[in-house]
Amino acid sequence: MKITCIGGGPAGLYFALLMKQQDPAHEITVVERNRAYDTFGWGVVFSDQTLGHLREADAPTAEAILSAFNHWDDIEVHIRGERIRSGGHGFCGIGRKRLLNILQARCEALGVRLQFETEVQDDTAFADSDLIIACDGLNSRVRTRYAAAFEPDIDLRDCRFVWLGTHKRFDAFTFAFEETPHGWFQAHAYQFDGDTSTFIVEAPEAVWRAAGLADMEKEASIAFCETLFARHLDGHPLISNATHLRGSAQWIRFPRVVCRRWVHHNGRAPVVLMGDAAHTAHFSIGSGTKLALEDAIELARCIGRAGGDLAGALRAYEAVRSVEVLKIQNAARNSTEWFENVARYVHLPAPQFAYSLLTRSQRISHENLRLRDRGYVERYEDWLAARAGLRRSPSQQPVPPMFTPFTLRGVTLANRVVVSPMAQYSCVDGLPADYHLAHLGARAMGGAGLVFAEMTCPSPDARITPGCPGLWCEAQAAGWQRIVAFVHANTGARIALQLGHAGPKGSTCVPWDGEDRPLASGNWPLIAASPQQYVAGVSDRARAMTRDDMDRVLADFVRSTRLAAQAGFDWLELHCAHGYLLSSFISPLTNQRTDGYGGSLEMRLRYPLEVFRAMREAWPPQLPMSVRISAHDWVDGGTTPDDAVAVARAFKAAGADMIDCSSGQVSQRQKPVYGRMYQTPFADRIRNEAGIATLAVGAISEADHVNSIIAAGRADLCAIGRPHLANPAWTLAEAARIGFRDVPWPRQYLAGKRQLERNLARDTAQAGPVPQTPTHLEDLA
């Protein structure tokens, strides 16, 4: 087979040598525009795991790379004069030039033809090839030529960064943060050979411009960086090897590249994207070279297995690599956004700021950090627990973050786990009875710090279904009081009530009889901010609320608030999410009013804030109140995360103590992006920008998730829904699973505690060591 690789970077060189190794009869040419020894990077970083992949693919190349590596295990974070260090991360650094030379030498030894100083405008010059690999970088001309086929999505990120070097030798991968009058700058620094380190300086575009760097010559901007980071450089200068760049051109914005397709059949030789031409992953997780080499490994493997079916091999390559790359790019997106928003986190104490940095991608978790450096994690746990008022004796275990107490107003929760309000549709005439006593009582006994009753309605016509609970009369208050009394008498949990009005989503069947379907009979009129039909052509149509309606509904909420206090609830939440009545005012998708309650976000919030303030006035001042919001409608033109921060600030000013950060369910047109902890970023933003406590919800299913979220300061509490339906004692079971024994169980269940802990300890011992999750801080070149 005749193969041409357009681009002589790691992807093209490694693929060429792997294919030549696979079959020496292949005729392979690598075409590169630069000279053999030209490169404008500094160092490349690989994890220990990636080195293992290289050994499997081509041992001689791996050994040559290993012999030139500088190895280290530690990460250091520097902020405000404090230094936080953790270990066990397992990195190897090598100069980019050295890496390319190793790959070039291996190609030549195997008989690959290397053609340097050759500009390639497109692939037509190689029409006689059987396969063309377009690995010509993130500004790929080949990808641009066939953009209609590859469908690239290029997102230019917000920060400016410059890629420098220094002879200061860093003995750990170092993140340094320095404040200027214009905002924060950060440096990413690591040693990659005996006397040289990469030193990347980065700042948001607005900060970079405010500092005057857009107008500085190259030498002046390097001097600016040297002065700013002087305490980290120990007198060593910063060096640029981008001699071809002038002025501010050396400061670039990172382009995130995603291609819908990676293979194009143009009637001649198939053209295949590889490396940065196909995808990029932000340097803050450093996976660019890793991904390029793994592209090469996978394509060579697919061709080798295809038995001559090249088209089938290319389909398999695209299918496998597009999924694997997407996983890394999702982590890279989280990491990129963290560094773009450093100003959001600098208020955190230095230890928590560092922890937030380490876990920013959501691929590195609390328990994964413990595997890497148990001492670091236990010291951090002790620090976090002390801030919550706990001190452990030498005989006690460190307290995981999820088991630290949390206080709002006069209420202290024993831990950070919340049982989500989950609709059960099991009431008659809104009256909570034995079912809810068993349901909520079991979950309160299961160890959670706070148990929410499901959305409870302030009037009969506020219900979603006839099976929904209410709190509009004394009988219902007495039913709730019985449940609250049981929780208080038999458990260490607190219990909360969520009040909400279904609005345009009301008068429907219980889900098992037809979700979101109107009742066959006995319907009640629906109201909303504006006329609407939640499910087009199906739902009953809601009419716009009048001022009289607003006054009546507000009075209903106040009455329910007083009854909730009478019933003894510890906590009250107002439901302003998911397209229900108050949500219909907030979202521009459902509020088209032209009076004083529509238009701008400030006007759309007027009525929900009126209701909240009246409830806050009626609710005991020593007890907390939270508000559930839809932080993202997931529809163009709907509420955005930026809006959510403004909404949170408004409710905070009105007296809210916490924001419960959900999303969606406002429109049938929504397109959520699901995944582990997918709504936690909303809680993170609101907590750290609006300065109010938050409750994280959505796809949080393990103790490790909760510990990571709480420890990083991304939220103050975590609500667990479906896992609590499967196991009322989820909190106690997760404590046992992570080996935390110092958690109280109901005394009637202590025999079960001991057996569960013994069985889990035995299973862990039999399973052996748990493999580490890769760090993916691999290619900061």
Coordinates of N, CA and C in Angstrom, one line a residue, residues 309-424:
D309 N -9.5 -5.0 3.9 CA -10.7 -4.2 3.7 C -10.4 -2.8 4.3
L310 N -9.8 -1.9 3.5 CA -9.4 -0.6 3.9 C -10.6 0.2 4.4
A311 N -11.7 0.2 3.6 CA -12.8 1.0 3.9 C -13.4 0.6 5.3
G312 N -13.4 -0.7 5.5 CA -13.9 -1.2 6.8 C -13.0 -0.8 8.0
A313 N -11.7 -0.8 7.7 CA -10.7 -0.4 8.7 C -10.9 1.1 9.1
L314 N -11.2 1.9 8.1 CA -11.3 3.3 8.3 C -12.6 3.6 9.1
R315 N -13.7 2.8 8.8 CA -14.9 3.0 9.5 C -14.7 2.6 11.0
A316 N -13.9 1.6 11.2 CA -13.7 1.1 12.6 C -12.8 2.2 13.4
Y317 N -11.8 2.7 12.7 CA -11.0 3.7 13.3 C -11.8 4.9 13.7
E318 N -12.6 5.4 12.8 CA -13.4 6.6 13.1 C -14.4 6.3 14.3
A319 N -15.0 5.1 14.3 CA -15.9 4.8 15.3 C -15.3 4.7 16.7
V320 N -14.1 4.1 16.8 CA -13.4 3.9 18.1 C -12.9 5.2 18.6
R321 N -12.1 5.9 17.7 CA -11.4 7.1 18.2 C -12.3 8.3 18.4
S322 N -13.4 8.4 17.7 CA -14.3 9.6 17.9 C -14.9 9.5 19.3
V323 N -15.2 8.3 19.8 CA -15.8 8.1 21.1 C -14.7 8.4 22.2
E324 N -13.5 7.8 22.0 CA -12.5 8.0 23.0 C -12.0 9.5 23.1
V325 N -11.9 10.1 21.9 CA -11.5 11.5 21.9 C -12.6 12.4 22.6
L326 N -13.8 12.1 22.3 CA -14.9 12.9 22.9 C -14.8 12.8 24.5
K327 N -14.5 11.7 25.0 CA -14.3 11.6 26.5 C -13.3 12.6 27.0
I328 N -12.1 12.6 26.3 CA -11.0 13.5 26.7 C -11.4 14.9 26.5
Q329 N -12.1 15.2 25.4 CA -12.5 16.6 25.1 C -13.5 17.1 26.1
N330 N -14.4 16.2 26.6 CA -15.3 16.6 27.6 C -14.6 17.0 28.9
A331 N -13.6 16.2 29.3 CA -12.8 16.6 30.4 C -12.0 17.9 30.1
A332 N -11.5 18.0 28.9 CA -10.7 19.2 28.5 C -11.6 20.4 28.6
R333 N -12.9 20.3 28.2 CA -13.8 21.4 28.3 C -14.0 21.9 29.7
N334 N -14.2 21.0 30.6 CA -14.3 21.3 32.0 C -13.0 22.0 32.5
S335 N -11.9 21.5 32.2 CA -10.6 22.1 32.6 C -10.4 23.5 32.0
T336 N -10.7 23.6 30.7 CA -10.6 24.9 30.0 C -11.4 25.9 30.7
E337 N -12.7 25.6 31.0 CA -13.6 26.6 31.6 C -13.1 27.0 33.0
W338 N -12.5 26.0 33.7 CA -12.0 26.4 35.0 C -10.9 27.4 34.9
F339 N -9.9 27.2 34.0 CA -8.9 28.2 33.9 C -9.3 29.5 33.3
E340 N -10.4 29.5 32.4 CA -10.9 30.7 31.9 C -11.6 31.5 33.0
N341 N -12.0 30.8 34.1 CA -12.8 31.5 35.2 C -12.1 31.4 36.5
V342 N -10.8 31.5 36.5 CA -10.0 31.5 37.7 C -10.5 32.5 38.8
A343 N -10.9 33.6 38.3 CA -11.4 34.7 39.2 C -12.6 34.2 40.0
R344 N -13.3 33.2 39.5 CA -14.5 32.7 40.2 C -14.0 31.9 41.4
Y345 N -12.8 31.4 41.4 CA -12.4 30.5 42.5 C -11.4 31.1 43.5
V346 N -10.8 32.2 43.1 CA -9.7 32.7 43.9 C -10.1 33.1 45.3
H347 N -11.4 33.3 45.6 CA -11.9 33.6 46.9 C -11.8 32.3 47.8
L348 N -11.7 31.1 47.3 CA -11.6 29.9 48.1 C -10.2 29.9 48.8
P349 N -10.2 29.4 50.0 CA -9.0 29.2 50.7 C -8.0 28.4 49.9
A350 N -6.7 28.7 50.1 CA -5.7 28.1 49.2 C -5.8 26.5 49.1
P351 N -6.0 25.8 50.2 CA -6.1 24.4 50.1 C -7.3 23.9 49.3
Q352 N -8.4 24.6 49.4 CA -9.6 24.3 48.6 C -9.4 24.7 47.1
F353 N -8.8 25.8 46.9 CA -8.5 26.3 45.5 C -7.7 25.2 44.8
A354 N -6.6 24.7 45.5 CA -5.8 23.7 44.9 C -6.6 22.4 44.6
Y355 N -7.4 22.0 45.6 CA -8.2 20.8 45.4 C -9.2 21.0 44.2
S356 N -9.8 22.2 44.1 CA -10.6 22.5 43.0 C -9.9 22.3 41.6
L357 N -8.7 22.8 41.6 CA -7.8 22.7 40.4 C -7.6 21.3 40.0
L358 N -7.2 20.5 41.0 CA -6.9 19.1 40.8 C -8.0 18.3 40.2
T359 N -9.2 18.6 40.6 CA -10.4 17.9 40.3 C -11.3 18.6 39.2
R360 N -10.7 19.6 38.5 CA -11.5 20.5 37.7 C -12.1 19.7 36.5
S361 N -11.5 18.7 36.0 CA -11.9 18.0 34.8 C -13.1 17.0 35.1
Q362 N -13.3 16.7 36.3 CA -14.3 15.7 36.8 C -13.9 14.3 36.5
R363 N -12.7 14.1 35.9 CA -12.2 12.8 35.7 C -11.3 12.3 36.9
I364 N -10.8 13.3 37.6 CA -10.0 13.0 38.8 C -10.9 13.2 40.0
S365 N -11.1 12.2 40.8 CA -12.1 12.3 41.9 C -11.4 12.2 43.3
H366 N -12.2 12.3 44.3 CA -11.6 12.3 45.7 C -10.9 11.0 45.9
E367 N -11.5 9.8 45.6 CA -10.9 8.6 45.9 C -9.7 8.3 45.0
N368 N -9.7 8.9 43.8 CA -8.6 8.7 42.9 C -7.4 9.5 43.4
L369 N -7.6 10.7 44.0 CA -6.6 11.4 44.7 C -6.0 10.6 45.9
R370 N -6.9 9.9 46.6 CA -6.5 9.2 47.7 C -5.5 8.0 47.3
L371 N -5.8 7.4 46.1 CA -4.9 6.4 45.6 C -3.6 7.0 45.3
R372 N -3.5 8.2 44.8 CA -2.3 8.8 44.4 C -1.5 9.3 45.6
D373 N -2.2 9.9 46.6 CA -1.4 10.5 47.7 C -2.4 10.5 48.9
R374 N -2.4 9.4 49.7 CA -3.3 9.3 50.8 C -3.0 10.4 51.9
G375 N -1.8 10.6 52.1 CA -1.4 11.6 53.1 C -2.0 13.0 52.7
Y376 N -1.9 13.4 51.5 CA -2.4 14.7 51.0 C -3.9 14.7 51.3
V377 N -4.6 13.7 50.9 CA -6.1 13.7 51.0 C -6.5 13.7 52.5
E378 N -5.8 12.9 53.3 CA -6.2 12.9 54.7 C -5.9 14.2 55.4
R379 N -4.9 14.9 55.0 CA -4.6 16.2 55.6 C -5.7 17.2 55.1
Y380 N -6.1 17.1 53.9 CA -7.1 18.0 53.4 C -8.4 17.7 54.1
E381 N -8.8 16.4 54.2 CA -10.0 16.1 54.9 C -10.0 16.6 56.4
D382 N -8.9 16.6 57.0 CA -8.8 17.1 58.4 C -9.0 18.6 58.4
W383 N -8.4 19.3 57.4 CA -8.6 20.7 57.2 C -10.0 21.1 57.0
L384 N -10.7 20.4 56.1 CA -12.1 20.7 55.7 C -13.0 20.4 56.9
A385 N -12.7 19.3 57.6 CA -13.5 19.0 58.8 C -13.4 20.0 59.9
A386 N -12.2 20.5 60.1 CA -11.9 21.5 61.1 C -12.7 22.8 60.8
R387 N -12.8 23.1 59.5 CA -13.6 24.3 59.2 C -15.1 24.1 59.4
A388 N -15.5 22.8 59.5 CA -16.9 22.5 59.8 C -17.1 22.3 61.3
G389 N -16.0 22.5 62.1 CA -16.1 22.4 63.6 C -15.8 21.0 64.1
L390 N -15.2 20.1 63.3 CA -14.9 18.8 63.8 C -13.4 18.7 64.1
R391 N -13.0 18.0 65.1 CA -11.6 17.6 65.4 C -11.6 16.2 65.7
R392 N -10.8 15.4 65.1 CA -10.7 14.0 65.3 C -9.6 13.6 66.2
S393 N -9.8 12.6 67.0 CA -8.7 12.1 67.8 C -7.8 11.1 67.0
P394 N -6.6 10.8 67.5 CA -5.7 9.9 66.7 C -6.4 8.6 66.4
S395 N -7.3 8.1 67.2 CA -8.0 6.8 67.0 C -9.1 6.9 66.0
Q396 N -9.5 8.1 65.6 CA -10.6 8.2 64.7 C -10.1 8.3 63.3
Q397 N -11.0 7.9 62.3 CA -10.7 8.0 60.9 C -10.9 9.5 60.5
P398 N -10.1 9.9 59.4 CA -10.4 11.2 58.8 C -11.9 11.2 58.3
V399 N -12.5 12.3 58.4 CA -13.9 12.4 58.1 C -14.0 12.8 56.6
P400 N -14.7 12.0 55.8 CA -14.8 12.3 54.3 C -15.7 13.6 54.2
P401 N -15.5 14.4 53.2 CA -16.2 15.7 53.1 C -17.8 15.5 53.2
M402 N -18.3 14.4 52.6 CA -19.8 14.3 52.7 C -20.3 14.1 54.1
F403 N -19.5 13.7 55.0 CA -19.9 13.5 56.4 C -19.5 14.6 57.3
T404 N -19.2 15.8 56.8 CA -19.0 16.9 57.6 C -20.3 17.6 57.8
P405 N -20.6 18.2 59.0 CA -21.8 18.9 59.2 C -22.0 20.2 58.4
F406 N -23.2 20.7 58.3 CA -23.4 21.9 57.6 C -24.6 22.7 58.3
T407 N -24.3 24.0 58.5 CA -25.3 24.8 59.2 C -25.8 25.9 58.3
L408 N -27.1 26.1 58.3 CA -27.8 27.3 57.7 C -28.7 27.8 58.8
R409 N -28.6 29.1 59.0 CA -29.4 29.7 60.1 C -29.3 28.9 61.3
G410 N -30.4 28.5 61.9 CA -30.4 27.7 63.1 C -30.5 26.2 63.0
V411 N -30.3 25.7 61.7 CA -30.4 24.3 61.5 C -29.0 23.7 61.1
T412 N -28.6 22.7 61.8 CA -27.4 22.0 61.4 C -27.7 20.6 60.9
L413 N -27.2 20.3 59.7 CA -27.3 18.9 59.2 C -26.1 18.1 59.6
A414 N -26.3 16.8 59.8 CA -25.3 15.9 60.3 C -24.3 15.6 59.1
N415 N -24.7 15.7 57.9 CA -23.9 15.5 56.7 C -24.4 16.2 55.5
R416 N -23.7 16.0 54.4 CA -24.0 16.8 53.2 C -25.0 16.1 52.2
V417 N -25.5 15.0 52.6 CA -26.4 14.2 51.7 C -27.8 14.6 51.9
V418 N -28.5 14.8 50.8 CA -29.9 15.2 50.8 C -30.7 14.2 50.0
V419 N -31.8 13.7 50.5 CA -32.7 12.9 49.7 C -33.6 13.9 48.9
S420 N -33.5 13.8 47.6 CA -34.2 14.7 46.7 C -35.7 14.6 46.9
P421 N -36.4 15.7 46.6 CA -37.8 15.7 46.5 C -38.2 14.9 45.3
M422 N -38.9 13.7 45.5 CA -39.2 12.9 44.3 C -40.7 12.6 44.4
A423 N -41.4 13.0 43.4 CA -42.9 12.8 43.3 C -43.2 11.3 43.4
Q424 N -44.2 11.0 44.3 CA -44.7 9.7 44.5 C -46.1 9.4 44.1

